[in-house]
PDB file of C-alpha atoms in Angstrom:
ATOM      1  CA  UNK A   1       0.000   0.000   0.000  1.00  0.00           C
ATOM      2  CA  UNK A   2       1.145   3.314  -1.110  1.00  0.00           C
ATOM      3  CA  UNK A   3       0.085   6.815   1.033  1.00  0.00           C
ATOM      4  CA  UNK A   4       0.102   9.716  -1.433  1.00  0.00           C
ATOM      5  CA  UNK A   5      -2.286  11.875  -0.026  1.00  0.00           C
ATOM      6  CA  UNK A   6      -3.609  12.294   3.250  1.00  0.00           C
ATOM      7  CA  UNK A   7      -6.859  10.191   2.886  1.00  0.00           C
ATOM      8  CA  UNK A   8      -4.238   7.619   1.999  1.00  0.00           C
ATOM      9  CA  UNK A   9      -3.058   8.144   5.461  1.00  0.00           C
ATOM     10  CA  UNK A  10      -6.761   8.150   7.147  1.00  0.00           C
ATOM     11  CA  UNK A  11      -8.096   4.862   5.333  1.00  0.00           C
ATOM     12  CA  UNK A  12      -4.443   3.238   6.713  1.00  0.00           C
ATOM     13  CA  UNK A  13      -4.434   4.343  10.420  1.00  0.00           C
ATOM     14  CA  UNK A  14      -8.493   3.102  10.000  1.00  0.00           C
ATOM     15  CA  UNK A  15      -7.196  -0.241   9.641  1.00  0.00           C
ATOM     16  CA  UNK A  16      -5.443  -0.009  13.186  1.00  0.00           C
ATOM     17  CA  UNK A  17      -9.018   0.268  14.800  1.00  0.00           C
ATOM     18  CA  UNK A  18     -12.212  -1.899  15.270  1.00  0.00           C
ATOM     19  CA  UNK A  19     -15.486  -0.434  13.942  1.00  0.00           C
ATOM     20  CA  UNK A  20     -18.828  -1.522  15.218  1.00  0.00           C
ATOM     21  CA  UNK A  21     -21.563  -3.434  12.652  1.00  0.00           C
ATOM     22  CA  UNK A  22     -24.411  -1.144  13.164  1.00  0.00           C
ATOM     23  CA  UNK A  23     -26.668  -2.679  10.779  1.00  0.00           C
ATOM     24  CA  UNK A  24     -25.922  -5.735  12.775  1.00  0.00           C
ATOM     25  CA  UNK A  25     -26.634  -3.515  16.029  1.00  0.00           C
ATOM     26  CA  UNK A  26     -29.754  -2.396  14.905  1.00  0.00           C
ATOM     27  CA  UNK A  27     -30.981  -5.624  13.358  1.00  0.00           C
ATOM     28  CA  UNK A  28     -30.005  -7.836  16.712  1.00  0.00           C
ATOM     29  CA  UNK A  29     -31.334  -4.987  19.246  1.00  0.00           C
ATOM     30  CA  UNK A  30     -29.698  -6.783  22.238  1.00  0.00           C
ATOM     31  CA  UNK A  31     -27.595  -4.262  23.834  1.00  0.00           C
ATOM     32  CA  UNK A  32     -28.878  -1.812  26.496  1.00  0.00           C
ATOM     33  CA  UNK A  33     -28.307   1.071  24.682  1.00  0.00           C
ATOM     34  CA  UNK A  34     -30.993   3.372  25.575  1.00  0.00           C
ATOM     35  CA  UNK A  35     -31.739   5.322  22.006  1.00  0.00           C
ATOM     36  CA  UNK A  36     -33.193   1.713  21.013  1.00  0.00           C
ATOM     37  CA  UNK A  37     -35.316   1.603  23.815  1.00  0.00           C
ATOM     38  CA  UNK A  38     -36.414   5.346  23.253  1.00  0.00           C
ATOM     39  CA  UNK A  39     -36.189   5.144  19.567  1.00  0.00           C
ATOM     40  CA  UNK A  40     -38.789   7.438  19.013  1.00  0.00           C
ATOM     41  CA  UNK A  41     -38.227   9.757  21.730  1.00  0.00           C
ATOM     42  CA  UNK A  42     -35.913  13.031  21.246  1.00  0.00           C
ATOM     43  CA  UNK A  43     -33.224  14.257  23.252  1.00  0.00           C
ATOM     44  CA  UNK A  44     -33.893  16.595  25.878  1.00  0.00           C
ATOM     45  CA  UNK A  45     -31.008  19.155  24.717  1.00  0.00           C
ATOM     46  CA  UNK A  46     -32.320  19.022  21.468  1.00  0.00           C
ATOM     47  CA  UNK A  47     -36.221  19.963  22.416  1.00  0.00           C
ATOM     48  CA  UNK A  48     -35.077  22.761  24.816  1.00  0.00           C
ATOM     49  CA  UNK A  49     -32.975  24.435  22.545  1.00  0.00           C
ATOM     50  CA  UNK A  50     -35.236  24.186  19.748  1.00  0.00           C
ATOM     51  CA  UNK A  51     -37.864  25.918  22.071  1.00  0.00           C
ATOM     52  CA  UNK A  52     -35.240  29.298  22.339  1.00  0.00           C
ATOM     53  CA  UNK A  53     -33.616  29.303  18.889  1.00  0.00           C
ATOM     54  CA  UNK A  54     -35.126  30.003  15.582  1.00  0.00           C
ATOM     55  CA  UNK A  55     -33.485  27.521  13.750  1.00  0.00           C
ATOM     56  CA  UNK A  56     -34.361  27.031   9.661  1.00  0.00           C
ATOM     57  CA  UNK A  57     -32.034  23.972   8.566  1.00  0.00           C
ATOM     58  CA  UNK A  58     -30.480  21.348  10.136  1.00  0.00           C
ATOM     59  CA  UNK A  59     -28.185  18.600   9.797  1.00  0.00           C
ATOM     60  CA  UNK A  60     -27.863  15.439  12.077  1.00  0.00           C
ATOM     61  CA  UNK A  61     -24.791  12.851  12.101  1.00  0.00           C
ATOM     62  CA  UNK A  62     -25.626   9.578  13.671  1.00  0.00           C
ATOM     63  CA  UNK A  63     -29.425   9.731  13.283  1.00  0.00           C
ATOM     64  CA  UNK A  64     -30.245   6.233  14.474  1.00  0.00           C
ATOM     65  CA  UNK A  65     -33.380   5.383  13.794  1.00  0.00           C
ATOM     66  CA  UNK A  66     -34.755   9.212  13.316  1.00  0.00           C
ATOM     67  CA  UNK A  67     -35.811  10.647  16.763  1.00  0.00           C
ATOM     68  CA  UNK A  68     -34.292  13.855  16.863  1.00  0.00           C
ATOM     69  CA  UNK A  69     -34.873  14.606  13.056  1.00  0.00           C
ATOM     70  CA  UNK A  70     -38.237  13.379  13.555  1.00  0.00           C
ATOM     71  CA  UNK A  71     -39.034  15.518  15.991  1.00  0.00           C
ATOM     72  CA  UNK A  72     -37.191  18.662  14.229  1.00  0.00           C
ATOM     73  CA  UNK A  73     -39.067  17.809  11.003  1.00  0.00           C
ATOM     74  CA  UNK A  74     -42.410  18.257  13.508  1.00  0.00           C
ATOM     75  CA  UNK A  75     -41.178  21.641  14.299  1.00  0.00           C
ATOM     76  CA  UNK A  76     -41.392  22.830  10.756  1.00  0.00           C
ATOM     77  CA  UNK A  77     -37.140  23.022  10.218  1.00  0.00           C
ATOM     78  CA  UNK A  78     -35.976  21.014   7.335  1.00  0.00           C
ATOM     79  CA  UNK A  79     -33.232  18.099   8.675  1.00  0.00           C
ATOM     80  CA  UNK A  80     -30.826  16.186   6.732  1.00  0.00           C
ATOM     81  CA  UNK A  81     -29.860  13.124   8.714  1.00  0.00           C
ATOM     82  CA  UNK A  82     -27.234  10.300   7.876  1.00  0.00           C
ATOM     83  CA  UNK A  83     -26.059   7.052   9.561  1.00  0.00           C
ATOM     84  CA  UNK A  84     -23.611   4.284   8.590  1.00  0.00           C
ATOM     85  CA  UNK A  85     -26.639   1.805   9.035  1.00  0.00           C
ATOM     86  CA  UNK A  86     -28.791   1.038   6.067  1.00  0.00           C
ATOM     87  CA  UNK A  87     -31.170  -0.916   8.562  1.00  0.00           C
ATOM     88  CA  UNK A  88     -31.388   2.342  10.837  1.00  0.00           C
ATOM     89  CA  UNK A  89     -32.238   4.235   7.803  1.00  0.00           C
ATOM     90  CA  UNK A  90     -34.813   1.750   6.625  1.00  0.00           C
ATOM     91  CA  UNK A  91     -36.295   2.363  10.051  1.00  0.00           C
ATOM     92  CA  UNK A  92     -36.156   6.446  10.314  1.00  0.00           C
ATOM     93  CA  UNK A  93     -38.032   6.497   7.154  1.00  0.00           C
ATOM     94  CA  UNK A  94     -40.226   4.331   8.011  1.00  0.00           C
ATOM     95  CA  UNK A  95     -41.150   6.371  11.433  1.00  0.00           C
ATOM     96  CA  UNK A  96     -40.948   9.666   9.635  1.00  0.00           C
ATOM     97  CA  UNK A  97     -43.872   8.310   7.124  1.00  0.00           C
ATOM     98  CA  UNK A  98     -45.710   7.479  10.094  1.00  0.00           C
ATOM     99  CA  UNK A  99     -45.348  10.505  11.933  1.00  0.00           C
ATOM    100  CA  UNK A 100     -46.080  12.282   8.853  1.00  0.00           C
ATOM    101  CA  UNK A 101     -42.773  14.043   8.850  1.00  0.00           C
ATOM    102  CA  UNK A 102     -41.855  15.291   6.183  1.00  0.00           C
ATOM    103  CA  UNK A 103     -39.263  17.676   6.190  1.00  0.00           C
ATOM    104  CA  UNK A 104     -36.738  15.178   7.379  1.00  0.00           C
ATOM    105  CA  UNK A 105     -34.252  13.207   4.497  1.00  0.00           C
ATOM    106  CA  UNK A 106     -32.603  10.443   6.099  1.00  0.00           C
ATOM    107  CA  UNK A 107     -29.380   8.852   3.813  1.00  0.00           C
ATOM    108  CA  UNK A 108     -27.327   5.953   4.798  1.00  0.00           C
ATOM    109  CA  UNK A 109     -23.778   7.033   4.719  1.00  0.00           C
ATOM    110  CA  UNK A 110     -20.420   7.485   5.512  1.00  0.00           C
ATOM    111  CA  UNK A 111     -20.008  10.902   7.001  1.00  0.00           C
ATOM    112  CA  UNK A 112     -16.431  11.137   5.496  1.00  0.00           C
ATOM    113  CA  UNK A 113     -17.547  10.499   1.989  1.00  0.00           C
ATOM    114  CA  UNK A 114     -20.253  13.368   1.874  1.00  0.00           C
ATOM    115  CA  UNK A 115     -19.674  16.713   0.052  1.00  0.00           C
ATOM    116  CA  UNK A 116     -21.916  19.064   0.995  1.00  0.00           C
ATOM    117  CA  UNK A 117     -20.613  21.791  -1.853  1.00  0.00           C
ATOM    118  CA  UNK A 118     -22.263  25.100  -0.339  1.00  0.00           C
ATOM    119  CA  UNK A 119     -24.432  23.790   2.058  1.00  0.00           C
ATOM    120  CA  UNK A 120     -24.911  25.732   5.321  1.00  0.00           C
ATOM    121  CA  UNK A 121     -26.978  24.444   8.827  1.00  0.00           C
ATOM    122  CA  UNK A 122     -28.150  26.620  11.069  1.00  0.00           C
ATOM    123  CA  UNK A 123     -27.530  23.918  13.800  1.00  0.00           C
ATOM    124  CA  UNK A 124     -25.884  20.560  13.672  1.00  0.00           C
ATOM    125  CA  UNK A 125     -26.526  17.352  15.812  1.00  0.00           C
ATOM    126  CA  UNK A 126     -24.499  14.500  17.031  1.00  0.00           C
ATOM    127  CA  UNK A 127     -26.023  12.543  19.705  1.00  0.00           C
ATOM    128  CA  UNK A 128     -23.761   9.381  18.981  1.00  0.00           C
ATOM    129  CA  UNK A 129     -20.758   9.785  16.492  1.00  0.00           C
ATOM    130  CA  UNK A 130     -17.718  11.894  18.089  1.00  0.00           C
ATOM    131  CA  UNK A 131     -16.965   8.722  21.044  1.00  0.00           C
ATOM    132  CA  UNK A 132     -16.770   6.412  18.542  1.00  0.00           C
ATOM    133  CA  UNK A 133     -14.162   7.833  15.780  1.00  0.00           C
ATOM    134  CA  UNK A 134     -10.792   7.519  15.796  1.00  0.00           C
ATOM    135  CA  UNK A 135      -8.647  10.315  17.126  1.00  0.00           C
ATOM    136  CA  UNK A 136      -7.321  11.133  13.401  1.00  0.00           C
ATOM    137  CA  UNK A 137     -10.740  10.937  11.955  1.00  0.00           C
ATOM    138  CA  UNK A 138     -12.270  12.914  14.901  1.00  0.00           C
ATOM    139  CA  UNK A 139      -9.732  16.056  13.846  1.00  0.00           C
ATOM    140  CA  UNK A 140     -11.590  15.568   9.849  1.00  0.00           C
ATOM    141  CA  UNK A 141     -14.497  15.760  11.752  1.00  0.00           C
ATOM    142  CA  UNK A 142     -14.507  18.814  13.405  1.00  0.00           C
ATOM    143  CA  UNK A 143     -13.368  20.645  10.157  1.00  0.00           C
ATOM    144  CA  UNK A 144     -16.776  18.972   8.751  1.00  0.00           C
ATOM    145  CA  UNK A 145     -18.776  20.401  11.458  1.00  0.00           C
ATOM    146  CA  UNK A 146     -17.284  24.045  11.257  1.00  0.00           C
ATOM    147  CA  UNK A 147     -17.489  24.155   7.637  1.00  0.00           C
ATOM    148  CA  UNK A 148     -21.305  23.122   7.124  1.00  0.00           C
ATOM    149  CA  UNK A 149     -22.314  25.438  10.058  1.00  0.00           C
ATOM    150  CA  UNK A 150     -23.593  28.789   9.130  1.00  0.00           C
ATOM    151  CA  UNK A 151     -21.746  31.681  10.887  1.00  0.00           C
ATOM    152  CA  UNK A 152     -22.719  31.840  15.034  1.00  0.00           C
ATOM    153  CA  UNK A 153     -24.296  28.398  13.411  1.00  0.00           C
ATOM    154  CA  UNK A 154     -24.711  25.685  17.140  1.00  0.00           C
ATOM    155  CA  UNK A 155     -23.827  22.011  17.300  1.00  0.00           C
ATOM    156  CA  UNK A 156     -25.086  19.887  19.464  1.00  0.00           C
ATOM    157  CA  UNK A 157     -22.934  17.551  20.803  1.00  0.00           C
ATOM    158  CA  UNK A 158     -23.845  14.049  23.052  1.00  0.00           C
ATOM    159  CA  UNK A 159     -20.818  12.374  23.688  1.00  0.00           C
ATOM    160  CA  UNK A 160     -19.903   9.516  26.596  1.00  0.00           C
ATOM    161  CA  UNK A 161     -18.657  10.911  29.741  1.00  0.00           C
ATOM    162  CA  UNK A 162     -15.090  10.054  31.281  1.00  0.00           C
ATOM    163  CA  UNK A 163     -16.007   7.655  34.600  1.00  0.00           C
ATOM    164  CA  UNK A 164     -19.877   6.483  33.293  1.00  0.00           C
ATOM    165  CA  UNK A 165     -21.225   2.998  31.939  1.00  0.00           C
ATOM    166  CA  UNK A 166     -20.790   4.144  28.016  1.00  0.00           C
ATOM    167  CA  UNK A 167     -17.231   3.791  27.770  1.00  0.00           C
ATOM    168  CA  UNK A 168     -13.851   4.139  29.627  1.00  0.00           C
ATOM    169  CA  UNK A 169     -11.373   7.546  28.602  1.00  0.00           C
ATOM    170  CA  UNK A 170      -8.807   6.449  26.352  1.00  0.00           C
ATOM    171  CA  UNK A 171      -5.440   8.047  25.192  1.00  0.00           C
ATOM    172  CA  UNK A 172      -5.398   9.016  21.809  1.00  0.00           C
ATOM    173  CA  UNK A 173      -2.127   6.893  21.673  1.00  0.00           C
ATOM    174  CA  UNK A 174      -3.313   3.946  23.179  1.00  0.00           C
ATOM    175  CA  UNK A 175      -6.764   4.219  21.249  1.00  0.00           C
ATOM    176  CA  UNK A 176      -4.903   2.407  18.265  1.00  0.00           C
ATOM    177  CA  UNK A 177      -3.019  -0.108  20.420  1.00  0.00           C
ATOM    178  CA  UNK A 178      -6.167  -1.336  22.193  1.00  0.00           C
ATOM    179  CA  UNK A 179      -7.848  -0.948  18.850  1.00  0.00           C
ATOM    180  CA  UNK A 180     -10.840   0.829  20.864  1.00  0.00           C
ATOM    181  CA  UNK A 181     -14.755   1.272  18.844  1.00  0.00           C
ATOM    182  CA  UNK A 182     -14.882   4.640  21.294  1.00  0.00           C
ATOM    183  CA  UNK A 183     -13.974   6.385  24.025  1.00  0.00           C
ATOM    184  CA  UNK A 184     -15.057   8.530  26.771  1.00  0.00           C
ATOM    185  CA  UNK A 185     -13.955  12.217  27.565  1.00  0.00           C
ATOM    186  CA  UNK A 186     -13.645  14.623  30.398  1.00  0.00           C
ATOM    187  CA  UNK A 187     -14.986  18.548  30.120  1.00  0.00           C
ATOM    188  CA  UNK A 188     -11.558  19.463  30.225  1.00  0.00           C
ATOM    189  CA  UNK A 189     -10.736  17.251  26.758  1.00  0.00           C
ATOM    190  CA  UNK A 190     -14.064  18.350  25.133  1.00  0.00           C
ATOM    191  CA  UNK A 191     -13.557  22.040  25.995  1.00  0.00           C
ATOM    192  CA  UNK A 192      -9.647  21.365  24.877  1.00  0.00           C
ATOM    193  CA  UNK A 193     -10.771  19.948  21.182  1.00  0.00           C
ATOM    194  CA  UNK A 194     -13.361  21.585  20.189  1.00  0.00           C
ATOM    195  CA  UNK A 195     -12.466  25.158  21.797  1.00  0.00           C
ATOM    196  CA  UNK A 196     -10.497  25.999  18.952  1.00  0.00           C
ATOM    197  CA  UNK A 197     -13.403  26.091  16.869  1.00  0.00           C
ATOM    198  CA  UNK A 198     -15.980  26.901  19.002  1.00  0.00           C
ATOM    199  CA  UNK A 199     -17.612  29.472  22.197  1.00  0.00           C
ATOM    200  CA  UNK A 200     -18.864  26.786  24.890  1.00  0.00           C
ATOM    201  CA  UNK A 201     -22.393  27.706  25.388  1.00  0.00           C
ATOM    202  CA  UNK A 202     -23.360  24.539  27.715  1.00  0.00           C
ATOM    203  CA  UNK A 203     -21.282  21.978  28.958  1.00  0.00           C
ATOM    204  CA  UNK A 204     -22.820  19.367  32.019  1.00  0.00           C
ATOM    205  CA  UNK A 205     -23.072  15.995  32.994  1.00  0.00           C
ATOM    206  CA  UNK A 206     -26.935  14.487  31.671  1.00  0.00           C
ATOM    207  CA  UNK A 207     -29.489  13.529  33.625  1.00  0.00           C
ATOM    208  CA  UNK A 208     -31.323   9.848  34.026  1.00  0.00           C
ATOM    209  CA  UNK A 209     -34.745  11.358  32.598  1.00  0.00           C
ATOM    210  CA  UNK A 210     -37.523   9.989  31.110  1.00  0.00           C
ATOM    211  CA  UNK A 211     -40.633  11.995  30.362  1.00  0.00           C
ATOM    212  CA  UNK A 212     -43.540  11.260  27.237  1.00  0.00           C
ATOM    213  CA  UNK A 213     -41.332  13.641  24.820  1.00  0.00           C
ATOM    214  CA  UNK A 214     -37.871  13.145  25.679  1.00  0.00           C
ATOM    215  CA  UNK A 215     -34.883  11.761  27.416  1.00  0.00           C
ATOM    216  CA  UNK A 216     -31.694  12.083  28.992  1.00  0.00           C
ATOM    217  CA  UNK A 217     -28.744  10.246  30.071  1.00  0.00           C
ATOM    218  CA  UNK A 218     -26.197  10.942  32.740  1.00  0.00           C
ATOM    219  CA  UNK A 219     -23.533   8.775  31.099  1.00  0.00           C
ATOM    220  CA  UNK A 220     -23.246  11.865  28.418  1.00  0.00           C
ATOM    221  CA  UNK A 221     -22.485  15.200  28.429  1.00  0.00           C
ATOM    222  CA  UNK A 222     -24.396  17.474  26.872  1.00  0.00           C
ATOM    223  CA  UNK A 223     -22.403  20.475  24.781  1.00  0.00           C
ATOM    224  CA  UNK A 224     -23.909  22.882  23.167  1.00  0.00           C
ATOM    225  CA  UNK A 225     -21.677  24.891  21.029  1.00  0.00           C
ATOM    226  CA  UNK A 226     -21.627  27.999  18.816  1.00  0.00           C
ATOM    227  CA  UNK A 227     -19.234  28.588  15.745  1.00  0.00           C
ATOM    228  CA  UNK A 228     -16.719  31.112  16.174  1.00  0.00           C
ATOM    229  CA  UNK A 229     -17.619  33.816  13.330  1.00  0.00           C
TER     230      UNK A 229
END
């Protein structure tokens, strides 16, 4: 194998590192993961900041099976949404038809192969992708979410918290060694990476809450962050 350019580079060190089968996740359902038991059920972040921002166009990473754009698509804001898993896909579309949503697009897809050309969000939603990339794909990542983002543009960001049940911290050295599918971070790290790109608005530990129209987690942190203009 020959690295010429730095994708070269990226699709090598991705060979260092264990993915997870989603579409094997999704179809099996037998892990406690809580977004399969509240498929259909939004994040609490995600409701109470639609409820103070006027937001027009959104974009969600990691959609699952289509809660959050689900419930954005309710709210009259037009969603693009993407996952790895065709199955999860299958299954958002499914639940938006039913819900009668229809401002949400949901495309299975690797977020690293999308080009967006001009495309600017006025908000942008991760609620499962960040923990699990790889520390060189997680630096492609954040030019991704900056460059989509209109400017003072937000991201949402639900990530596993250093010291809870989702996952254990991990050195970004010792992620390839272990060959790790994610990690955990500290407020320190998260404030550290994506500081350089971003004001903080909200940073705190989640919450075990369930209600009728949402739910939260205390094995996350909840950011909310707005693009430096």
């Amino acid at each position: 194998m020959k690295i010429n350019t730095l994708e070269d580079l990226f699709d090598m060190l991705d060979k260092y590192t264990d993915g997870v089968d989603w579409d094997t996740f999704y179809t099996n359902r037998d892990k406690p993961a809580p977004f399969l038991k509240y498929n259909k059920l939004p994040d609490k972040c995600v409701v109470d900041f639609i409820k103070e921002h006027n937001i027009k166009k959104a974009c969600e990473f990691g959609c699952g099976e289509g809660r959050n754009a689900i419930y954005l698509a309710k709210n009259d804001i037009e969603i693009e949404a993407y996952d790895l898993s065709e199955t999860a896909i299958k299954n958002a579309r499914r639940n938006a038809e039913e819900s009668r949503a229809e401002k949400a697009v949901f495309q299975a897809e690797n977020i690293f192969a999308l080009d967006f050309g001009d495309k600017k969000f006025d908000l942008v939603i991760d609620s499962g992708v960040f923990h699990h990339l790889t520390p060189h794909r997680r630096l492609q990542y954040r030019d991704i979410v900056s460059n989509i983002l209109t400017e003072n543009g937000y991201f949402i960001l639900l990530c596993f918290a250093a010291g809870e049940d989702g996952a254990d911290e991990v050195d970004d050295y010792e992620f390839y060694k272990g060959r790790q599918t994610g990690a955990a971070f500290t407020q320190e790290r998260l404030k550290e990476f994506w500081g350089d790109r971003f004001d903080v608005m909200e940073l705190r530990k989640g919450e075990n809450i369930v209600e009728e129209q949402m739910w939260e987690s205390e094995y996350l942190y909840v950011c909310v962050f707005k693009r430096l203009s």
